[in-house]
Amino acid sequence: MSRNISICIKSSTIPRTPTSPPQPPTNPPLTPLPPAPTMHPTLLLLARGRGKTIPIKLLSTAGTGYFYTTRKNVSKTTWKLQRRKYDPIVRRHVLFSEAKIK
């Protein structure tokens, strides 16, 4: 007669292999993009191609130093530009007259 002997092993006696920590992704790390070049709006006007128009500065006559930049066609507009625009420093509309951009 043969006997079937079953052996019961407790789970606490089985040696466990240590689990490895999760591996990082294999993709290379993303590098941040370089910052976009920022230019003053006046320099953007100067950086354009050559044409019949030139960039000018409209300077406040209130004496605050506030100015707007725009373009002027010198072949069609030979006089100095003057515009009534808003000056946020004095908080009212004042006369702005043309000045050269240095």
PDB file of N, CA and C in Angstrom, residues 8-100:
ATOM      1  N   CYS A   8       2.547  20.157   4.055  1.00  0.00           N
ATOM      2  CA  CYS A   8       1.993  21.505   4.152  1.00  0.00           C
ATOM      3  C   CYS A   8       3.105  22.433   4.619  1.00  0.00           C
ATOM      4  N   ILE A   9       3.416  23.416   3.825  1.00  0.00           N
ATOM      5  CA  ILE A   9       4.465  24.373   4.179  1.00  0.00           C
ATOM      6  C   ILE A   9       3.783  25.706   4.462  1.00  0.00           C
ATOM      7  N   LYS A  10       4.157  26.285   5.560  1.00  0.00           N
ATOM      8  CA  LYS A  10       3.592  27.581   5.906  1.00  0.00           C
ATOM      9  C   LYS A  10       4.193  28.647   4.993  1.00  0.00           C
ATOM     10  N   SER A  11       3.384  29.621   4.658  1.00  0.00           N
ATOM     11  CA  SER A  11       3.866  30.674   3.770  1.00  0.00           C
ATOM     12  C   SER A  11       4.910  31.552   4.447  1.00  0.00           C
ATOM     13  N   SER A  12       4.920  31.573   5.768  1.00  0.00           N
ATOM     14  CA  SER A  12       5.892  32.413   6.458  1.00  0.00           C
ATOM     15  C   SER A  12       7.290  31.816   6.408  1.00  0.00           C
ATOM     16  N   THR A  13       7.388  30.534   6.116  1.00  0.00           N
ATOM     17  CA  THR A  13       8.711  29.919   6.077  1.00  0.00           C
ATOM     18  C   THR A  13       9.337  29.981   4.696  1.00  0.00           C
ATOM     19  N   ILE A  14       8.579  30.392   3.661  1.00  0.00           N
ATOM     20  CA  ILE A  14       9.142  30.487   2.312  1.00  0.00           C
ATOM     21  C   ILE A  14       9.910  31.803   2.219  1.00  0.00           C
ATOM     22  N   PRO A  15      11.182  31.729   1.863  1.00  0.00           N
ATOM     23  CA  PRO A  15      11.931  32.988   1.740  1.00  0.00           C
ATOM     24  C   PRO A  15      11.414  33.783   0.536  1.00  0.00           C
ATOM     25  N   ARG A  16      11.187  35.051   0.753  1.00  0.00           N
ATOM     26  CA  ARG A  16      10.682  35.907  -0.322  1.00  0.00           C
ATOM     27  C   ARG A  16      11.836  36.699  -0.920  1.00  0.00           C
ATOM     28  N   THR A  17      11.781  36.870  -2.198  1.00  0.00           N
ATOM     29  CA  THR A  17      12.789  37.700  -2.856  1.00  0.00           C
ATOM     30  C   THR A  17      12.334  39.147  -2.748  1.00  0.00           C
ATOM     31  N   PRO A  18      13.258  40.046  -2.476  1.00  0.00           N
ATOM     32  CA  PRO A  18      12.840  41.450  -2.349  1.00  0.00           C
ATOM     33  C   PRO A  18      12.365  41.977  -3.703  1.00  0.00           C
ATOM     34  N   THR A  19      11.302  42.743  -3.666  1.00  0.00           N
ATOM     35  CA  THR A  19      10.796  43.333  -4.908  1.00  0.00           C
ATOM     36  C   THR A  19      11.608  44.575  -5.215  1.00  0.00           C
ATOM     37  N   SER A  20      11.968  44.732  -6.464  1.00  0.00           N
ATOM     38  CA  SER A  20      12.766  45.892  -6.855  1.00  0.00           C
ATOM     39  C   SER A  20      11.852  47.108  -6.967  1.00  0.00           C
ATOM     40  N   PRO A  21      12.403  48.289  -6.724  1.00  0.00           N
ATOM     41  CA  PRO A  21      11.570  49.497  -6.847  1.00  0.00           C
ATOM     42  C   PRO A  21      11.186  49.708  -8.309  1.00  0.00           C
ATOM     43  N   PRO A  22      10.114  50.427  -8.554  1.00  0.00           N
ATOM     44  CA  PRO A  22       9.704  50.650  -9.943  1.00  0.00           C
ATOM     45  C   PRO A  22      10.788  51.398 -10.712  1.00  0.00           C
ATOM     46  N   GLN A  23      11.030  50.958 -11.926  1.00  0.00           N
ATOM     47  CA  GLN A  23      12.063  51.557 -12.761  1.00  0.00           C
ATOM     48  C   GLN A  23      11.535  52.842 -13.394  1.00  0.00           C
ATOM     49  N   PRO A  24      12.407  53.828 -13.538  1.00  0.00           N
ATOM     50  CA  PRO A  24      11.963  55.055 -14.214  1.00  0.00           C
ATOM     51  C   PRO A  24      11.723  54.759 -15.692  1.00  0.00           C
ATOM     52  N   PRO A  25      10.953  55.611 -16.359  1.00  0.00           N
ATOM     53  CA  PRO A  25      10.695  55.373 -17.780  1.00  0.00           C
ATOM     54  C   PRO A  25      11.995  55.429 -18.575  1.00  0.00           C
ATOM     55  N   THR A  26      12.026  54.683 -19.649  1.00  0.00           N
ATOM     56  CA  THR A  26      13.249  54.616 -20.445  1.00  0.00           C
ATOM     57  C   THR A  26      13.391  55.801 -21.381  1.00  0.00           C
ATOM     58  N   ASN A  27      12.351  56.629 -21.525  1.00  0.00           N
ATOM     59  CA  ASN A  27      12.449  57.804 -22.382  1.00  0.00           C
ATOM     60  C   ASN A  27      13.392  58.813 -21.752  1.00  0.00           C
ATOM     61  N   PRO A  28      14.165  59.546 -22.570  1.00  0.00           N
ATOM     62  CA  PRO A  28      15.046  60.562 -21.987  1.00  0.00           C
ATOM     63  C   PRO A  28      14.211  61.677 -21.371  1.00  0.00           C
ATOM     64  N   PRO A  29      14.727  62.337 -20.354  1.00  0.00           N
ATOM     65  CA  PRO A  29      13.952  63.414 -19.726  1.00  0.00           C
ATOM     66  C   PRO A  29      13.758  64.572 -20.698  1.00  0.00           C
ATOM     67  N   LEU A  30      12.617  65.208 -20.582  1.00  0.00           N
ATOM     68  CA  LEU A  30      12.319  66.348 -21.444  1.00  0.00           C
ATOM     69  C   LEU A  30      13.072  67.567 -20.954  1.00  0.00           C
ATOM     70  N   THR A  31      13.680  68.264 -21.868  1.00  0.00           N
ATOM     71  CA  THR A  31      14.378  69.493 -21.506  1.00  0.00           C
ATOM     72  C   THR A  31      13.434  70.654 -21.783  1.00  0.00           C
ATOM     73  N   PRO A  32      13.421  71.656 -20.926  1.00  0.00           N
ATOM     74  CA  PRO A  32      12.517  72.787 -21.161  1.00  0.00           C
ATOM     75  C   PRO A  32      12.971  73.580 -22.378  1.00  0.00           C
ATOM     76  N   LEU A  33      11.999  74.170 -23.058  1.00  0.00           N
ATOM     77  CA  LEU A  33      12.313  74.991 -24.218  1.00  0.00           C
ATOM     78  C   LEU A  33      12.976  76.284 -23.769  1.00  0.00           C
ATOM     79  N   PRO A  34      13.879  76.814 -24.577  1.00  0.00           N
ATOM     80  CA  PRO A  34      14.467  78.099 -24.207  1.00  0.00           C
ATOM     81  C   PRO A  34      13.391  79.176 -24.261  1.00  0.00           C
ATOM     82  N   PRO A  35      13.530  80.221 -23.463  1.00  0.00           N
ATOM     83  CA  PRO A  35      12.498  81.262 -23.471  1.00  0.00           C
ATOM     84  C   PRO A  35      12.436  81.953 -24.824  1.00  0.00           C
ATOM     85  N   ALA A  36      11.237  82.336 -25.201  1.00  0.00           N
ATOM     86  CA  ALA A  36      11.051  83.017 -26.476  1.00  0.00           C
ATOM     87  C   ALA A  36      11.711  84.387 -26.400  1.00  0.00           C
ATOM     88  N   PRO A  37      12.365  84.799 -27.470  1.00  0.00           N
ATOM     89  CA  PRO A  37      13.008  86.112 -27.423  1.00  0.00           C
ATOM     90  C   PRO A  37      11.957  87.206 -27.328  1.00  0.00           C
ATOM     91  N   THR A  38      12.150  88.097 -26.406  1.00  0.00           N
ATOM     92  CA  THR A  38      11.213  89.198 -26.246  1.00  0.00           C
ATOM     93  C   THR A  38      11.900  90.473 -26.714  1.00  0.00           C
ATOM     94  N   MET A  39      11.202  91.197 -27.531  1.00  0.00           N
ATOM     95  CA  MET A  39      11.741  92.446 -28.049  1.00  0.00           C
ATOM     96  C   MET A  39      10.755  93.561 -27.734  1.00  0.00           C
ATOM     97  N   HIS A  40      11.274  94.726 -27.546  1.00  0.00           N
ATOM     98  CA  HIS A  40      10.442  95.905 -27.354  1.00  0.00           C
ATOM     99  C   HIS A  40       9.688  96.163 -28.656  1.00  0.00           C
ATOM    100  N   PRO A  41       8.437  96.607 -28.599  1.00  0.00           N
ATOM    101  CA  PRO A  41       7.680  96.832 -29.836  1.00  0.00           C
ATOM    102  C   PRO A  41       8.365  97.792 -30.797  1.00  0.00           C
ATOM    103  N   THR A  42       9.108  98.753 -30.276  1.00  0.00           N
ATOM    104  CA  THR A  42       9.827  99.675 -31.143  1.00  0.00           C
ATOM    105  C   THR A  42      10.901  98.935 -31.926  1.00  0.00           C
ATOM    106  N   LEU A  43      11.605  98.017 -31.261  1.00  0.00           N
ATOM    107  CA  LEU A  43      12.642  97.262 -31.957  1.00  0.00           C
ATOM    108  C   LEU A  43      12.036  96.323 -32.987  1.00  0.00           C
ATOM    109  N   LEU A  44      10.827  95.825 -32.719  1.00  0.00           N
ATOM    110  CA  LEU A  44      10.162  95.000 -33.714  1.00  0.00           C
ATOM    111  C   LEU A  44       9.858  95.806 -34.969  1.00  0.00           C
ATOM    112  N   LEU A  45       9.481  97.063 -34.783  1.00  0.00           N
ATOM    113  CA  LEU A  45       9.228  97.916 -35.941  1.00  0.00           C
ATOM    114  C   LEU A  45      10.513  98.166 -36.719  1.00  0.00           C
ATOM    115  N   LEU A  46      11.623  98.340 -36.010  1.00  0.00           N
ATOM    116  CA  LEU A  46      12.896  98.591 -36.674  1.00  0.00           C
ATOM    117  C   LEU A  46      13.435  97.339 -37.351  1.00  0.00           C
ATOM    118  N   ALA A  47      13.071  96.159 -36.865  1.00  0.00           N
ATOM    119  CA  ALA A  47      13.617  94.916 -37.394  1.00  0.00           C
ATOM    120  C   ALA A  47      12.958  94.500 -38.701  1.00  0.00           C
ATOM    121  N   ARG A  48      11.917  95.149 -39.104  1.00  0.00           N
ATOM    122  CA  ARG A  48      11.237  94.794 -40.344  1.00  0.00           C
ATOM    123  C   ARG A  48      12.100  95.147 -41.548  1.00  0.00           C
ATOM    124  N   GLY A  49      11.665  94.673 -42.698  1.00  0.00           N
ATOM    125  CA  GLY A  49      12.393  94.949 -43.927  1.00  0.00           C
ATOM    126  C   GLY A  49      12.318  96.421 -44.309  1.00  0.00           C
ATOM    127  N   ARG A  50      13.199  96.808 -45.183  1.00  0.00           N
ATOM    128  CA  ARG A  50      13.237  98.204 -45.629  1.00  0.00           C
ATOM    129  C   ARG A  50      12.054  98.490 -46.547  1.00  0.00           C
ATOM    130  N   GLY A  51      11.477  99.641 -46.398  1.00  0.00           N
ATOM    131  CA  GLY A  51      10.351 100.047 -47.217  1.00  0.00           C
ATOM    132  C   GLY A  51      10.276 101.558 -47.220  1.00  0.00           C
ATOM    133  N   LYS A  52       9.146 102.067 -47.659  1.00  0.00           N
ATOM    134  CA  LYS A  52       8.978 103.510 -47.701  1.00  0.00           C
ATOM    135  C   LYS A  52       8.541 104.064 -46.362  1.00  0.00           C
ATOM    136  N   THR A  53       8.159 103.188 -45.448  1.00  0.00           N
ATOM    137  CA  THR A  53       7.698 103.660 -44.150  1.00  0.00           C
ATOM    138  C   THR A  53       8.821 103.559 -43.125  1.00  0.00           C
ATOM    139  N   ILE A  54       8.812 104.503 -42.205  1.00  0.00           N
ATOM    140  CA  ILE A  54       9.816 104.507 -41.140  1.00  0.00           C
ATOM    141  C   ILE A  54       9.095 104.499 -39.796  1.00  0.00           C
ATOM    142  N   PRO A  55       9.696 103.899 -38.784  1.00  0.00           N
ATOM    143  CA  PRO A  55       9.073 103.951 -37.459  1.00  0.00           C
ATOM    144  C   PRO A  55       9.290 105.322 -36.825  1.00  0.00           C
ATOM    145  N   ILE A  56       8.256 105.818 -36.172  1.00  0.00           N
ATOM    146  CA  ILE A  56       8.360 107.096 -35.467  1.00  0.00           C
ATOM    147  C   ILE A  56       7.799 106.927 -34.065  1.00  0.00           C
ATOM    148  N   LYS A  57       8.117 107.891 -33.223  1.00  0.00           N
ATOM    149  CA  LYS A  57       7.619 107.904 -31.853  1.00  0.00           C
ATOM    150  C   LYS A  57       6.686 109.097 -31.709  1.00  0.00           C
ATOM    151  N   LEU A  58       5.497 108.855 -31.161  1.00  0.00           N
ATOM    152  CA  LEU A  58       4.573 109.945 -30.853  1.00  0.00           C
ATOM    153  C   LEU A  58       4.721 110.244 -29.367  1.00  0.00           C
ATOM    154  N   LEU A  59       5.314 111.382 -29.050  1.00  0.00           N
ATOM    155  CA  LEU A  59       5.652 111.758 -27.679  1.00  0.00           C
ATOM    156  C   LEU A  59       4.578 112.682 -27.111  1.00  0.00           C
ATOM    157  N   SER A  60       4.212 112.443 -25.864  1.00  0.00           N
ATOM    158  CA  SER A  60       3.162 113.226 -25.216  1.00  0.00           C
ATOM    159  C   SER A  60       3.634 114.661 -25.001  1.00  0.00           C
ATOM    160  N   THR A  61       2.758 115.617 -25.305  1.00  0.00           N
ATOM    161  CA  THR A  61       3.091 117.022 -25.067  1.00  0.00           C
ATOM    162  C   THR A  61       2.785 117.431 -23.631  1.00  0.00           C
ATOM    163  N   ALA A  62       2.227 116.511 -22.824  1.00  0.00           N
ATOM    164  CA  ALA A  62       1.977 116.807 -21.413  1.00  0.00           C
ATOM    165  C   ALA A  62       3.272 116.757 -20.603  1.00  0.00           C
ATOM    166  N   GLY A  63       4.341 116.291 -21.209  1.00  0.00           N
ATOM    167  CA  GLY A  63       5.630 116.263 -20.518  1.00  0.00           C
ATOM    168  C   GLY A  63       5.829 115.057 -19.620  1.00  0.00           C
ATOM    169  N   THR A  64       5.021 114.022 -19.794  1.00  0.00           N
ATOM    170  CA  THR A  64       5.146 112.843 -18.936  1.00  0.00           C
ATOM    171  C   THR A  64       6.189 111.865 -19.446  1.00  0.00           C
ATOM    172  N   GLY A  65       6.580 111.985 -20.703  1.00  0.00           N
ATOM    173  CA  GLY A  65       7.536 111.044 -21.278  1.00  0.00           C
ATOM    174  C   GLY A  65       6.873 109.822 -21.879  1.00  0.00           C
ATOM    175  N   TYR A  66       5.548 109.724 -21.781  1.00  0.00           N
ATOM    176  CA  TYR A  66       4.836 108.583 -22.344  1.00  0.00           C
ATOM    177  C   TYR A  66       4.796 108.732 -23.857  1.00  0.00           C
ATOM    178  N   PHE A  67       4.950 107.607 -24.579  1.00  0.00           N
ATOM    179  CA  PHE A  67       4.956 107.680 -26.037  1.00  0.00           C
ATOM    180  C   PHE A  67       4.308 106.446 -26.641  1.00  0.00           C
ATOM    181  N   TYR A  68       3.848 106.612 -27.873  1.00  0.00           N
ATOM    182  CA  TYR A  68       3.357 105.530 -28.710  1.00  0.00           C
ATOM    183  C   TYR A  68       4.336 105.389 -29.864  1.00  0.00           C
ATOM    184  N   THR A  69       4.401 104.207 -30.468  1.00  0.00           N
ATOM    185  CA  THR A  69       5.208 104.031 -31.676  1.00  0.00           C
ATOM    186  C   THR A  69       4.278 103.668 -32.817  1.00  0.00           C
ATOM    187  N   THR A  70       4.603 104.156 -33.993  1.00  0.00           N
ATOM    188  CA  THR A  70       3.830 103.870 -35.191  1.00  0.00           C
ATOM    189  C   THR A  70       4.755 103.999 -36.391  1.00  0.00           C
ATOM    190  N   ARG A  71       4.200 103.825 -37.574  1.00  0.00           N
ATOM    191  CA  ARG A  71       4.979 103.947 -38.802  1.00  0.00           C
ATOM    192  C   ARG A  71       4.416 105.089 -39.639  1.00  0.00           C
ATOM    193  N   LYS A  72       5.306 105.683 -40.428  1.00  0.00           N
ATOM    194  CA  LYS A  72       4.917 106.826 -41.247  1.00  0.00           C
ATOM    195  C   LYS A  72       5.524 106.656 -42.632  1.00  0.00           C
ATOM    196  N   ASN A  73       4.723 106.864 -43.666  1.00  0.00           N
ATOM    197  CA  ASN A  73       5.216 106.829 -45.036  1.00  0.00           C
ATOM    198  C   ASN A  73       5.770 108.211 -45.357  1.00  0.00           C
ATOM    199  N   VAL A  74       7.087 108.312 -45.497  1.00  0.00           N
ATOM    200  CA  VAL A  74       7.713 109.623 -45.656  1.00  0.00           C
ATOM    201  C   VAL A  74       7.469 110.205 -47.037  1.00  0.00           C
ATOM    202  N   SER A  75       7.186 109.381 -48.042  1.00  0.00           N
ATOM    203  CA  SER A  75       6.959 109.936 -49.373  1.00  0.00           C
ATOM    204  C   SER A  75       5.564 110.562 -49.485  1.00  0.00           C
ATOM    205  N   LYS A  76       4.609 110.089 -48.702  1.00  0.00           N
ATOM    206  CA  LYS A  76       3.249 110.633 -48.768  1.00  0.00           C
ATOM    207  C   LYS A  76       2.951 111.611 -47.644  1.00  0.00           C
ATOM    208  N   THR A  77       3.613 111.450 -46.500  1.00  0.00           N
ATOM    209  CA  THR A  77       3.367 112.309 -45.345  1.00  0.00           C
ATOM    210  C   THR A  77       4.659 113.054 -45.042  1.00  0.00           C
ATOM    211  N   THR A  78       4.759 114.268 -45.537  1.00  0.00           N
ATOM    212  CA  THR A  78       6.002 115.023 -45.352  1.00  0.00           C
ATOM    213  C   THR A  78       5.971 115.889 -44.097  1.00  0.00           C
ATOM    214  N   TRP A  79       4.794 116.128 -43.547  1.00  0.00           N
ATOM    215  CA  TRP A  79       4.678 116.962 -42.350  1.00  0.00           C
ATOM    216  C   TRP A  79       4.829 116.117 -41.089  1.00  0.00           C
ATOM    217  N   LYS A  80       5.002 116.801 -39.938  1.00  0.00           N
ATOM    218  CA  LYS A  80       5.111 116.089 -38.665  1.00  0.00           C
ATOM    219  C   LYS A  80       3.724 115.662 -38.207  1.00  0.00           C
ATOM    220  N   LEU A  81       3.629 114.412 -37.795  1.00  0.00           N
ATOM    221  CA  LEU A  81       2.346 113.895 -37.330  1.00  0.00           C
ATOM    222  C   LEU A  81       2.021 114.424 -35.942  1.00  0.00           C
ATOM    223  N   GLN A  82       0.749 114.714 -35.731  1.00  0.00           N
ATOM    224  CA  GLN A  82       0.246 115.063 -34.407  1.00  0.00           C
ATOM    225  C   GLN A  82      -1.093 114.367 -34.241  1.00  0.00           C
ATOM    226  N   ARG A  83      -1.234 113.639 -33.144  1.00  0.00           N
ATOM    227  CA  ARG A  83      -2.455 112.902 -32.873  1.00  0.00           C
ATOM    228  C   ARG A  83      -2.896 113.174 -31.445  1.00  0.00           C
ATOM    229  N   ARG A  84      -4.209 113.176 -31.231  1.00  0.00           N
ATOM    230  CA  ARG A  84      -4.751 113.315 -29.883  1.00  0.00           C
ATOM    231  C   ARG A  84      -5.045 111.916 -29.381  1.00  0.00           C
ATOM    232  N   LYS A  85      -4.277 111.483 -28.382  1.00  0.00           N
ATOM    233  CA  LYS A  85      -4.392 110.128 -27.864  1.00  0.00           C
ATOM    234  C   LYS A  85      -4.417 110.165 -26.343  1.00  0.00           C
ATOM    235  N   TYR A  86      -4.674 109.003 -25.756  1.00  0.00           N
ATOM    236  CA  TYR A  86      -4.802 108.901 -24.297  1.00  0.00           C
ATOM    237  C   TYR A  86      -3.432 108.758 -23.646  1.00  0.00           C
ATOM    238  N   ASP A  87      -3.166 109.587 -22.641  1.00  0.00           N
ATOM    239  CA  ASP A  87      -1.946 109.489 -21.838  1.00  0.00           C
ATOM    240  C   ASP A  87      -2.345 108.928 -20.475  1.00  0.00           C
ATOM    241  N   PRO A  88      -1.962 107.669 -20.161  1.00  0.00           N
ATOM    242  CA  PRO A  88      -2.408 107.064 -18.903  1.00  0.00           C
ATOM    243  C   PRO A  88      -1.769 107.673 -17.667  1.00  0.00           C
ATOM    244  N   ILE A  89      -0.687 108.409 -17.826  1.00  0.00           N
ATOM    245  CA  ILE A  89      -0.038 108.999 -16.654  1.00  0.00           C
ATOM    246  C   ILE A  89      -0.858 110.178 -16.131  1.00  0.00           C
ATOM    247  N   VAL A  90      -1.341 111.041 -17.041  1.00  0.00           N
ATOM    248  CA  VAL A  90      -2.191 112.161 -16.615  1.00  0.00           C
ATOM    249  C   VAL A  90      -3.675 111.796 -16.692  1.00  0.00           C
ATOM    250  N   ARG A  91      -3.980 110.622 -17.205  1.00  0.00           N
ATOM    251  CA  ARG A  91      -5.332 110.076 -17.303  1.00  0.00           C
ATOM    252  C   ARG A  91      -6.292 110.971 -18.085  1.00  0.00           C
ATOM    253  N   ARG A  92      -5.836 111.437 -19.227  1.00  0.00           N
ATOM    254  CA  ARG A  92      -6.696 112.186 -20.139  1.00  0.00           C
ATOM    255  C   ARG A  92      -6.097 112.176 -21.538  1.00  0.00           C
ATOM    256  N   HIS A  93      -6.886 112.599 -22.510  1.00  0.00           N
ATOM    257  CA  HIS A  93      -6.408 112.682 -23.882  1.00  0.00           C
ATOM    258  C   HIS A  93      -5.591 113.960 -24.041  1.00  0.00           C
ATOM    259  N   VAL A  94      -4.403 113.817 -24.604  1.00  0.00           N
ATOM    260  CA  VAL A  94      -3.535 114.968 -24.852  1.00  0.00           C
ATOM    261  C   VAL A  94      -2.993 114.850 -26.267  1.00  0.00           C
ATOM    262  N   LEU A  95      -2.332 115.888 -26.708  1.00  0.00           N
ATOM    263  CA  LEU A  95      -1.747 115.916 -28.041  1.00  0.00           C
ATOM    264  C   LEU A  95      -0.402 115.198 -28.018  1.00  0.00           C
ATOM    265  N   PHE A  96      -0.193 114.298 -28.946  1.00  0.00           N
ATOM    266  CA  PHE A  96       1.073 113.592 -29.118  1.00  0.00           C
ATOM    267  C   PHE A  96       1.682 114.067 -30.425  1.00  0.00           C
ATOM    268  N   SER A  97       2.949 114.441 -30.388  1.00  0.00           N
ATOM    269  CA  SER A  97       3.604 114.913 -31.603  1.00  0.00           C
ATOM    270  C   SER A  97       4.766 113.995 -31.955  1.00  0.00           C
ATOM    271  N   GLU A  98       5.122 114.006 -33.217  1.00  0.00           N
ATOM    272  CA  GLU A  98       6.140 113.105 -33.751  1.00  0.00           C
ATOM    273  C   GLU A  98       7.528 113.449 -33.227  1.00  0.00           C
ATOM    274  N   ALA A  99       8.270 112.415 -32.873  1.00  0.00           N
ATOM    275  CA  ALA A  99       9.674 112.565 -32.476  1.00  0.00           C
ATOM    276  C   ALA A  99      10.443 111.411 -33.100  1.00  0.00           C
ATOM    277  N   LYS A 100      11.736 111.594 -33.246  1.00  0.00           N
ATOM    278  CA  LYS A 100      12.556 110.537 -33.849  1.00  0.00           C
ATOM    279  C   LYS A 100      12.829 109.441 -32.836  1.00  0.00           C
TER     280      LYS A 100
END
